[in-house]
PDB file of C-alpha atoms in Angstrom:
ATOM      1  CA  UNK A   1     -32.944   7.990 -12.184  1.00  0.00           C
ATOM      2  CA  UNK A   2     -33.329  11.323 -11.182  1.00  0.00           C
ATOM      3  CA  UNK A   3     -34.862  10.430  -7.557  1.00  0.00           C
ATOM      4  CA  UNK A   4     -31.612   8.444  -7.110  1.00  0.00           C
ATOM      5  CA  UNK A   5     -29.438  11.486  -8.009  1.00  0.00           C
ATOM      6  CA  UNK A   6     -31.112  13.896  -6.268  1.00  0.00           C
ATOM      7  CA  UNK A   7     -30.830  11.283  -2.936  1.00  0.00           C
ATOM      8  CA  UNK A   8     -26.928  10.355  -3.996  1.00  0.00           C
ATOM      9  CA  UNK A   9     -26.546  14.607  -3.850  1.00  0.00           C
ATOM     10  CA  UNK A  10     -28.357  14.843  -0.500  1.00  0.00           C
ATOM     11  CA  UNK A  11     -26.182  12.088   1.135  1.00  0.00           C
ATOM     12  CA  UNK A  12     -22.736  13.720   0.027  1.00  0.00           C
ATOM     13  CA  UNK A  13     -24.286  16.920   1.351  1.00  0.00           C
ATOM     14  CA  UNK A  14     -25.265  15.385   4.599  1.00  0.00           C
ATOM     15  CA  UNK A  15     -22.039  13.662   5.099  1.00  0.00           C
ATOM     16  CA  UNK A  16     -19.770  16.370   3.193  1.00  0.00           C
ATOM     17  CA  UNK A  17     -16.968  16.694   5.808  1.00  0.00           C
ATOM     18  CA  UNK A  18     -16.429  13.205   6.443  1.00  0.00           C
ATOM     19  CA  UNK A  19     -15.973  12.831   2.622  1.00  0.00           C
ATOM     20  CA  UNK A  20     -13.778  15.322   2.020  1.00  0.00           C
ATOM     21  CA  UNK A  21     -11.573  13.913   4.691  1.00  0.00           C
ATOM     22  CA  UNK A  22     -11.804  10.243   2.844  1.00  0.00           C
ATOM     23  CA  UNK A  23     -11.109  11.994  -0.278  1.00  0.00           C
ATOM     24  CA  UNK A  24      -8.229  14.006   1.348  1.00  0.00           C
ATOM     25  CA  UNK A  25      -6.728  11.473   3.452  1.00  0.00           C
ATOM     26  CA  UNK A  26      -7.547   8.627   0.605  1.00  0.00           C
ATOM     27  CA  UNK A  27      -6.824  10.066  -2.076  1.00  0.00           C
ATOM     28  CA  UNK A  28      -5.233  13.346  -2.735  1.00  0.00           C
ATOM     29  CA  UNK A  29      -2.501  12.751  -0.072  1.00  0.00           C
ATOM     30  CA  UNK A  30      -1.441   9.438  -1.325  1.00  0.00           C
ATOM     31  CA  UNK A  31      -1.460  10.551  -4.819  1.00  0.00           C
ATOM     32  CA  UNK A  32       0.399  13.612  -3.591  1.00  0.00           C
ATOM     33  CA  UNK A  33       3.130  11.865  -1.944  1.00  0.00           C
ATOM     34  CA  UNK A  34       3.486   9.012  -5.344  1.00  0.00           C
ATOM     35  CA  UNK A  35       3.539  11.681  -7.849  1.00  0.00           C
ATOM     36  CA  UNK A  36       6.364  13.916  -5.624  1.00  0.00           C
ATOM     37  CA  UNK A  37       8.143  10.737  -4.600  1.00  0.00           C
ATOM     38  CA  UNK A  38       7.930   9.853  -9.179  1.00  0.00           C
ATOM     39  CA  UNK A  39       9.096  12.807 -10.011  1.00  0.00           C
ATOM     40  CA  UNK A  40      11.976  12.575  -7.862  1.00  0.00           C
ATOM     41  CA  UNK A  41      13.204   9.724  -8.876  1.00  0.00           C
ATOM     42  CA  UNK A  42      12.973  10.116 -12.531  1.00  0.00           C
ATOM     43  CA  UNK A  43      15.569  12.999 -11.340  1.00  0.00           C
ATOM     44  CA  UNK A  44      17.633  10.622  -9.825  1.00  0.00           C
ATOM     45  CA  UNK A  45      16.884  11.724  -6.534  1.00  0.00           C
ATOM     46  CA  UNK A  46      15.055   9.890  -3.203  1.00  0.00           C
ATOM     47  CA  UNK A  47      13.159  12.087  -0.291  1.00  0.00           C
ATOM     48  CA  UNK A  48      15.652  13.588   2.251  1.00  0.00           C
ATOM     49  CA  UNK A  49      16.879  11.321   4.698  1.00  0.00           C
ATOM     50  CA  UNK A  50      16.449   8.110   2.734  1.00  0.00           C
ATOM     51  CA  UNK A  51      20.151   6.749   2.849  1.00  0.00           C
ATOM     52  CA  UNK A  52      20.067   7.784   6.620  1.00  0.00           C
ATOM     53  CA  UNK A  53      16.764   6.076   7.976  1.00  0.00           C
ATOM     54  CA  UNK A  54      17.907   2.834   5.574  1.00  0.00           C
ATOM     55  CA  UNK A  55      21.374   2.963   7.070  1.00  0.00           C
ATOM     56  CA  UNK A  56      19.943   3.562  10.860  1.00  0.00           C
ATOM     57  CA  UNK A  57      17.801   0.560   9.978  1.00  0.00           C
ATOM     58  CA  UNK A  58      20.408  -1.810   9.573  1.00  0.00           C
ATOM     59  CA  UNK A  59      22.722  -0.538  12.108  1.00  0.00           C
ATOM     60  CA  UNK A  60      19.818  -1.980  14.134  1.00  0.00           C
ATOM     61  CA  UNK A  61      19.204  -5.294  13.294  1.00  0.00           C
ATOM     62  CA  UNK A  62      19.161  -8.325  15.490  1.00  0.00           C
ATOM     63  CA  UNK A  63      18.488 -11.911  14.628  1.00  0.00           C
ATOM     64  CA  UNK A  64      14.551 -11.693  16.610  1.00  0.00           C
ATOM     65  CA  UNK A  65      14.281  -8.709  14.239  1.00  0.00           C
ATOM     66  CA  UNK A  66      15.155 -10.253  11.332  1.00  0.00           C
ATOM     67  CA  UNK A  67      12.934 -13.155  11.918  1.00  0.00           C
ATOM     68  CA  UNK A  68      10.328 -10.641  12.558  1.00  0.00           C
ATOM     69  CA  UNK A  69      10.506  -8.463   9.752  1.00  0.00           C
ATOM     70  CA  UNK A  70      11.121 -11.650   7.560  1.00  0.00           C
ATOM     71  CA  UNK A  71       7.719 -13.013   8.102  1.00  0.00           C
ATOM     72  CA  UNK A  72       5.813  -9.846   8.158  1.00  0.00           C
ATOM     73  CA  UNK A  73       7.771  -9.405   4.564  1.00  0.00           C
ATOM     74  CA  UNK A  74       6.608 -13.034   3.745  1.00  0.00           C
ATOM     75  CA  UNK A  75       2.664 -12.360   4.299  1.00  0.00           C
ATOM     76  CA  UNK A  76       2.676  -8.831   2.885  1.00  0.00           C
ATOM     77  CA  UNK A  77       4.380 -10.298  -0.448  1.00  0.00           C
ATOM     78  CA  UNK A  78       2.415 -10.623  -3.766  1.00  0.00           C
ATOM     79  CA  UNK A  79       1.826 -14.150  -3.171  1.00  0.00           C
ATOM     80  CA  UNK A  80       0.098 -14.060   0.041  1.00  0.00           C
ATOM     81  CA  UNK A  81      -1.793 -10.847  -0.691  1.00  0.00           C
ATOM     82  CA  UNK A  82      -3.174 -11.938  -4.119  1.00  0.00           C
ATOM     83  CA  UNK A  83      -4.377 -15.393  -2.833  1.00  0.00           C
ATOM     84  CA  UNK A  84      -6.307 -13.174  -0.009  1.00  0.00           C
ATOM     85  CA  UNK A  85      -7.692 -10.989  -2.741  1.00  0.00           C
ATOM     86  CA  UNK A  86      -9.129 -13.367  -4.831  1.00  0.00           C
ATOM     87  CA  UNK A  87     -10.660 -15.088  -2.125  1.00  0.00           C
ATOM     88  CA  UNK A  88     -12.038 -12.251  -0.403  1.00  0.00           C
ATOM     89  CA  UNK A  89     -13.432 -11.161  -3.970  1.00  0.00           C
ATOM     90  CA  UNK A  90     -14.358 -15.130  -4.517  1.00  0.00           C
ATOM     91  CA  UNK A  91     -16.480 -14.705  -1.192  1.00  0.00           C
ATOM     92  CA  UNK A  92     -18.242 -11.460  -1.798  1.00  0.00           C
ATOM     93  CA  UNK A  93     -19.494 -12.828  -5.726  1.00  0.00           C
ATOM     94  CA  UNK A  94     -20.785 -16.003  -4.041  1.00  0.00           C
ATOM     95  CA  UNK A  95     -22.627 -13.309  -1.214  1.00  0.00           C
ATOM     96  CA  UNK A  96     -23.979 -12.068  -4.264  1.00  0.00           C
ATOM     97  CA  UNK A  97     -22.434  -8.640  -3.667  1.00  0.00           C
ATOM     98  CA  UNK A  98     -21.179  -7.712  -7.693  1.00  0.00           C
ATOM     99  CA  UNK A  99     -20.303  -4.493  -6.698  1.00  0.00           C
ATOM    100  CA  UNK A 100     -18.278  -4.595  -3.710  1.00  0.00           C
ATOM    101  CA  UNK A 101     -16.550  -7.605  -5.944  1.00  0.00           C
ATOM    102  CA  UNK A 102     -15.752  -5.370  -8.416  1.00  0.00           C
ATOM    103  CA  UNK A 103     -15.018  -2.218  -6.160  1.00  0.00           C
ATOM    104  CA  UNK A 104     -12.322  -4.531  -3.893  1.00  0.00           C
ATOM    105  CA  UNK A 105     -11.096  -6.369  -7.116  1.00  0.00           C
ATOM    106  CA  UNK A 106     -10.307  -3.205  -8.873  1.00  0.00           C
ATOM    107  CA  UNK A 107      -8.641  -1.282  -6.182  1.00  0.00           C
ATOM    108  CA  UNK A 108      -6.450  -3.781  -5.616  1.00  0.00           C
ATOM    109  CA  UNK A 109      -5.823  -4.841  -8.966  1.00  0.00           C
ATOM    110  CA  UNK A 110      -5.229  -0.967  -9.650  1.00  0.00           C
ATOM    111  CA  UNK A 111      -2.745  -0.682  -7.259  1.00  0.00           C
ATOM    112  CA  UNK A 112      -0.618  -3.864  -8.433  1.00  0.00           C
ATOM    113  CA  UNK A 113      -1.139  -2.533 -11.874  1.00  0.00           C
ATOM    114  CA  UNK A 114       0.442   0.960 -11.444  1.00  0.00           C
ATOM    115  CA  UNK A 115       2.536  -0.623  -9.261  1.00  0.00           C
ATOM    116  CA  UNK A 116       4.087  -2.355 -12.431  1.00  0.00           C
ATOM    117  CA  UNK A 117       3.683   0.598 -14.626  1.00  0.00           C
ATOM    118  CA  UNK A 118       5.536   3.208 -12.008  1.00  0.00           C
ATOM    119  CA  UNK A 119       8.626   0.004 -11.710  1.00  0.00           C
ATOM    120  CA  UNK A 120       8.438  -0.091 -16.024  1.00  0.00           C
ATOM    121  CA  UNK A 121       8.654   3.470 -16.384  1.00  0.00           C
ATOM    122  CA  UNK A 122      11.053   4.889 -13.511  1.00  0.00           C
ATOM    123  CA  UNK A 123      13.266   1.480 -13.057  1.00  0.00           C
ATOM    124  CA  UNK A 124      14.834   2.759  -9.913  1.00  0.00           C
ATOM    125  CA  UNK A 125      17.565  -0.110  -8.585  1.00  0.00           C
ATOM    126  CA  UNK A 126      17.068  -1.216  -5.491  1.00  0.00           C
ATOM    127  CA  UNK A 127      19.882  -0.382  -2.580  1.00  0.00           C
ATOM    128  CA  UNK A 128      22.727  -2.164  -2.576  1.00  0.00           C
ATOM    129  CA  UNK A 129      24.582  -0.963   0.595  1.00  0.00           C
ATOM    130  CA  UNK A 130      25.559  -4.622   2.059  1.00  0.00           C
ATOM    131  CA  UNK A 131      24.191  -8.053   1.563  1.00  0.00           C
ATOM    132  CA  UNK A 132      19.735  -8.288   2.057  1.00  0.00           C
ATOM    133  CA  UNK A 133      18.329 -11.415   3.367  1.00  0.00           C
ATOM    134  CA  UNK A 134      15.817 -11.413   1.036  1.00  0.00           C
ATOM    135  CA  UNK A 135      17.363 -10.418  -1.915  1.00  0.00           C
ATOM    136  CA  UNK A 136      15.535  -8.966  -4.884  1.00  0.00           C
ATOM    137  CA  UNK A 137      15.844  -8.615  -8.589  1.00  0.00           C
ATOM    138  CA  UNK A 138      13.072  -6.053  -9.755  1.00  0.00           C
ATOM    139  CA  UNK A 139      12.742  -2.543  -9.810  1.00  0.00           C
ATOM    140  CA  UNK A 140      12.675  -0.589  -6.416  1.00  0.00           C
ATOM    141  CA  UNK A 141       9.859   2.105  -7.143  1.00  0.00           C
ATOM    142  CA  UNK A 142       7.240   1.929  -5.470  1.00  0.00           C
ATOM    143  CA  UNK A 143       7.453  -1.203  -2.646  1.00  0.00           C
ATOM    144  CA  UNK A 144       4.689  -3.592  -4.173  1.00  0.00           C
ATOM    145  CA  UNK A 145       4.531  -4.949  -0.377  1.00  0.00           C
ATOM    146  CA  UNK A 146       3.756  -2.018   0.857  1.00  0.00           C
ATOM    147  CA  UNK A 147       0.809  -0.891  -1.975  1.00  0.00           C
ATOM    148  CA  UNK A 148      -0.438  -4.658  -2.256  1.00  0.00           C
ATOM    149  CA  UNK A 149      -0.878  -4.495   1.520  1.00  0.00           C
ATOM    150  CA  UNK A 150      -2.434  -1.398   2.062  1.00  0.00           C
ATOM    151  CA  UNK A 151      -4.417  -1.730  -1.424  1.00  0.00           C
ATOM    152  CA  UNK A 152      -5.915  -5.034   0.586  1.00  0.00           C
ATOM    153  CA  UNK A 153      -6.249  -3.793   3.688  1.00  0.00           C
ATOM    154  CA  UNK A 154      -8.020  -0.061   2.797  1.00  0.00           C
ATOM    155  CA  UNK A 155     -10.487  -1.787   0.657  1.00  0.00           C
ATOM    156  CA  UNK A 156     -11.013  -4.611   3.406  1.00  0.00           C
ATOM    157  CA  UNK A 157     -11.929  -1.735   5.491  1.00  0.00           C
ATOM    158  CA  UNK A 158     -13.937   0.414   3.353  1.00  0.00           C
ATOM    159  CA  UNK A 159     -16.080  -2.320   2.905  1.00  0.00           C
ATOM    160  CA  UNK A 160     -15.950  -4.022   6.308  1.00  0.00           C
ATOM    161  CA  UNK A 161     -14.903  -1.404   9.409  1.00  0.00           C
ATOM    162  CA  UNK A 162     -16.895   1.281   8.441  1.00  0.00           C
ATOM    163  CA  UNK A 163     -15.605   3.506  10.898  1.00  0.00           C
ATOM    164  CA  UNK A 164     -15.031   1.299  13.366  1.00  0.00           C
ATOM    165  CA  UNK A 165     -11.108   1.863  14.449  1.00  0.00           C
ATOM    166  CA  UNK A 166     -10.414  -1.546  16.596  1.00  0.00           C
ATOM    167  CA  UNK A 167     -10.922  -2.909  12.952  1.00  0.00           C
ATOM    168  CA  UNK A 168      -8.499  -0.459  11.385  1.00  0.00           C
ATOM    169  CA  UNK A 169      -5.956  -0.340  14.193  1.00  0.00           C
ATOM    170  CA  UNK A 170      -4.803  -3.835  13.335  1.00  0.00           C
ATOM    171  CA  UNK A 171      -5.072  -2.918   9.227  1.00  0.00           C
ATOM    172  CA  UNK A 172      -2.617  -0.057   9.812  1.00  0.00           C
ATOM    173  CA  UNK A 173      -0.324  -1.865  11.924  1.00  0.00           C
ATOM    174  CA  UNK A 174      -0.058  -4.733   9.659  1.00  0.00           C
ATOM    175  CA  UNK A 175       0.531  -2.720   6.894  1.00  0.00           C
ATOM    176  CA  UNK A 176       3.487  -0.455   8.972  1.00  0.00           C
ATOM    177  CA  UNK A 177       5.173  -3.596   9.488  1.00  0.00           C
ATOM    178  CA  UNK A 178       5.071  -5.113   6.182  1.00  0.00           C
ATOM    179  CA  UNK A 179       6.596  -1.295   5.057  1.00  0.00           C
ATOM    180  CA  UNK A 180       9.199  -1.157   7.295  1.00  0.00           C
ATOM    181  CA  UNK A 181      10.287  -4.782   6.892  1.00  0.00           C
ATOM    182  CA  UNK A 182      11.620  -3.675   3.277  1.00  0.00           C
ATOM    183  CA  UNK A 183      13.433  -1.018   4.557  1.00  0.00           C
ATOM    184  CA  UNK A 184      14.699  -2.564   7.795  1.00  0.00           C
ATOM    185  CA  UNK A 185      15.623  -5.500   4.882  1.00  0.00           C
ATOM    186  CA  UNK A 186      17.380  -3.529   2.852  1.00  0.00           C
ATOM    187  CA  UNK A 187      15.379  -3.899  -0.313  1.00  0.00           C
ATOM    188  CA  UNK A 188      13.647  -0.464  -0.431  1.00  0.00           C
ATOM    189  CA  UNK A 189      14.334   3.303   0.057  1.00  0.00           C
ATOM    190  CA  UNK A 190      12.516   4.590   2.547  1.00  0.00           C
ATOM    191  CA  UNK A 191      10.128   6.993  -0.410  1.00  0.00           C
ATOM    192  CA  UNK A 192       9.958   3.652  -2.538  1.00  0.00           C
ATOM    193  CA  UNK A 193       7.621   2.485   0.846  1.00  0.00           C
ATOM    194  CA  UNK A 194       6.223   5.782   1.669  1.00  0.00           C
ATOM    195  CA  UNK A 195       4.761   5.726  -1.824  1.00  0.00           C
ATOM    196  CA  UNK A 196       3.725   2.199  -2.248  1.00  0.00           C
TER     197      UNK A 196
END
C-alpha cells in the first residue's frame, strides 16, 4: 500500500501542471461559473446580457436553422444521452473495466442528479418571450441538455481521447450545438446553458 502511494505521489508530481490545468479547467471553473450563475438566480437575477443574446437568437432564426437546432436538441436530450450512457457503461463492465464503469457511470449520473437538485431548489421558469418549438414544462436552471451532454462527452474523453484533440474537437462541438439549440429554441437563458 505504501509502494502504491508513494508511486500515485510521484506521478502527480511528474505530471503536476497538466493536472492542475484538468483540475482548473475541469473543475474549479465549471463549479465557479454553476455556483455564480446559482446564486444569481436565487436573487432573481440571470448573467448580463441574457435577455439580449436569447432575443438576438431568435431574431435569427430560419426554418434550416430550426431543423438544425431541433435535431441537435433531439440527440443531446435525456433520452438519447442516457441510452448512450448505459450502454457505454454496459460495454466497459462486459470489458471487464469496474472502474472506468463506475468512474463514467457516476459522473454522469452526478451531473443529472444535481442537475435535478439545482431545478428543485432554484425553480427558475423558463423564458417565455414568444411561442418555442419545443416547448417545455420543467424548471429552467441549469439546461439538463447541455450538462447531460457534456457530462457524456467529458467522461467519454477522459477515458477514451486522452489528449488526443481530433477526438475532442468533435466532443466540444457537439456539445456547443446541443447548448445553443436551447437558447436559439427559446427554452433556456443563456447562464441556465453556460452552467449546465
Amino acid at each position: 500500500m505504501l509502494i502504491r502511494i508513494s508511486q500515485l505521489f510521484a506521478l502527480l508530481l511528474a505530471h503536476k501542471r497538466r493536472l492542475l490545468w484538468l483540475l482548473l479547467l475541469g473543475v474549479v471553473l465549471p463549479w465557479g461559473i454553476f455556483l455564480k450563475a446559482s446564486s444569481e438566480i436565487e436573487e432573481g437575477e440571470g448573467f448580463y446580457g441574457d435577455l439580449q443574446l436569447l432575443r438576438w437568437a431568435h431574431a435569427h432564426t430560419t426554418p434550416a436553422l430550426d431543423s438544425f437546432f431541433l435535431f441537435c436538441s433531439a440527440i443531446g436530450g435525456p433520452v438519447p444521452m442516457t441510452v448512450a450512457a448505459v450502454l457505454f457503461t454496459g460495454v466497459l463492465v462486459w470489458r471487464r473495466q469496474p472502474r472506468y464503469a463506475w468512474f463514467f457511470g457516476l459522473a454522469v449520473g452526478g451531473a443529472a442528479a444535481l442537475n435535478l437538485l439545482a431545478k428543485a431548489i432554484l425553480g427558475r421558469p423558463r423564458p417565455a418571450f414568444w411561442v418555442s418549438l419545443a416547448p417545455e414544462t420543467s424548471f429552467s436552471f441549469p439546461s439538463g441538455h447541455a450538462m447531460g451532454s457534456a457530462a457524456v462527452v467529458l467522461a467519454l474523453g477522459l477515458l477514451l481521447a486522452r489528449g488526443r484533440w481530433r477526438v475532442w474537437l468533435p466532443g466540444a462541438l457537439f456539445v456547443l450545438a446541443v447548448g445553443f439549440s436551447r437558447v436559439y429554441l427559446g427554452v433556456h437563458y443563456p447562464s441556465d446553458v453556460l452552467s449546465g
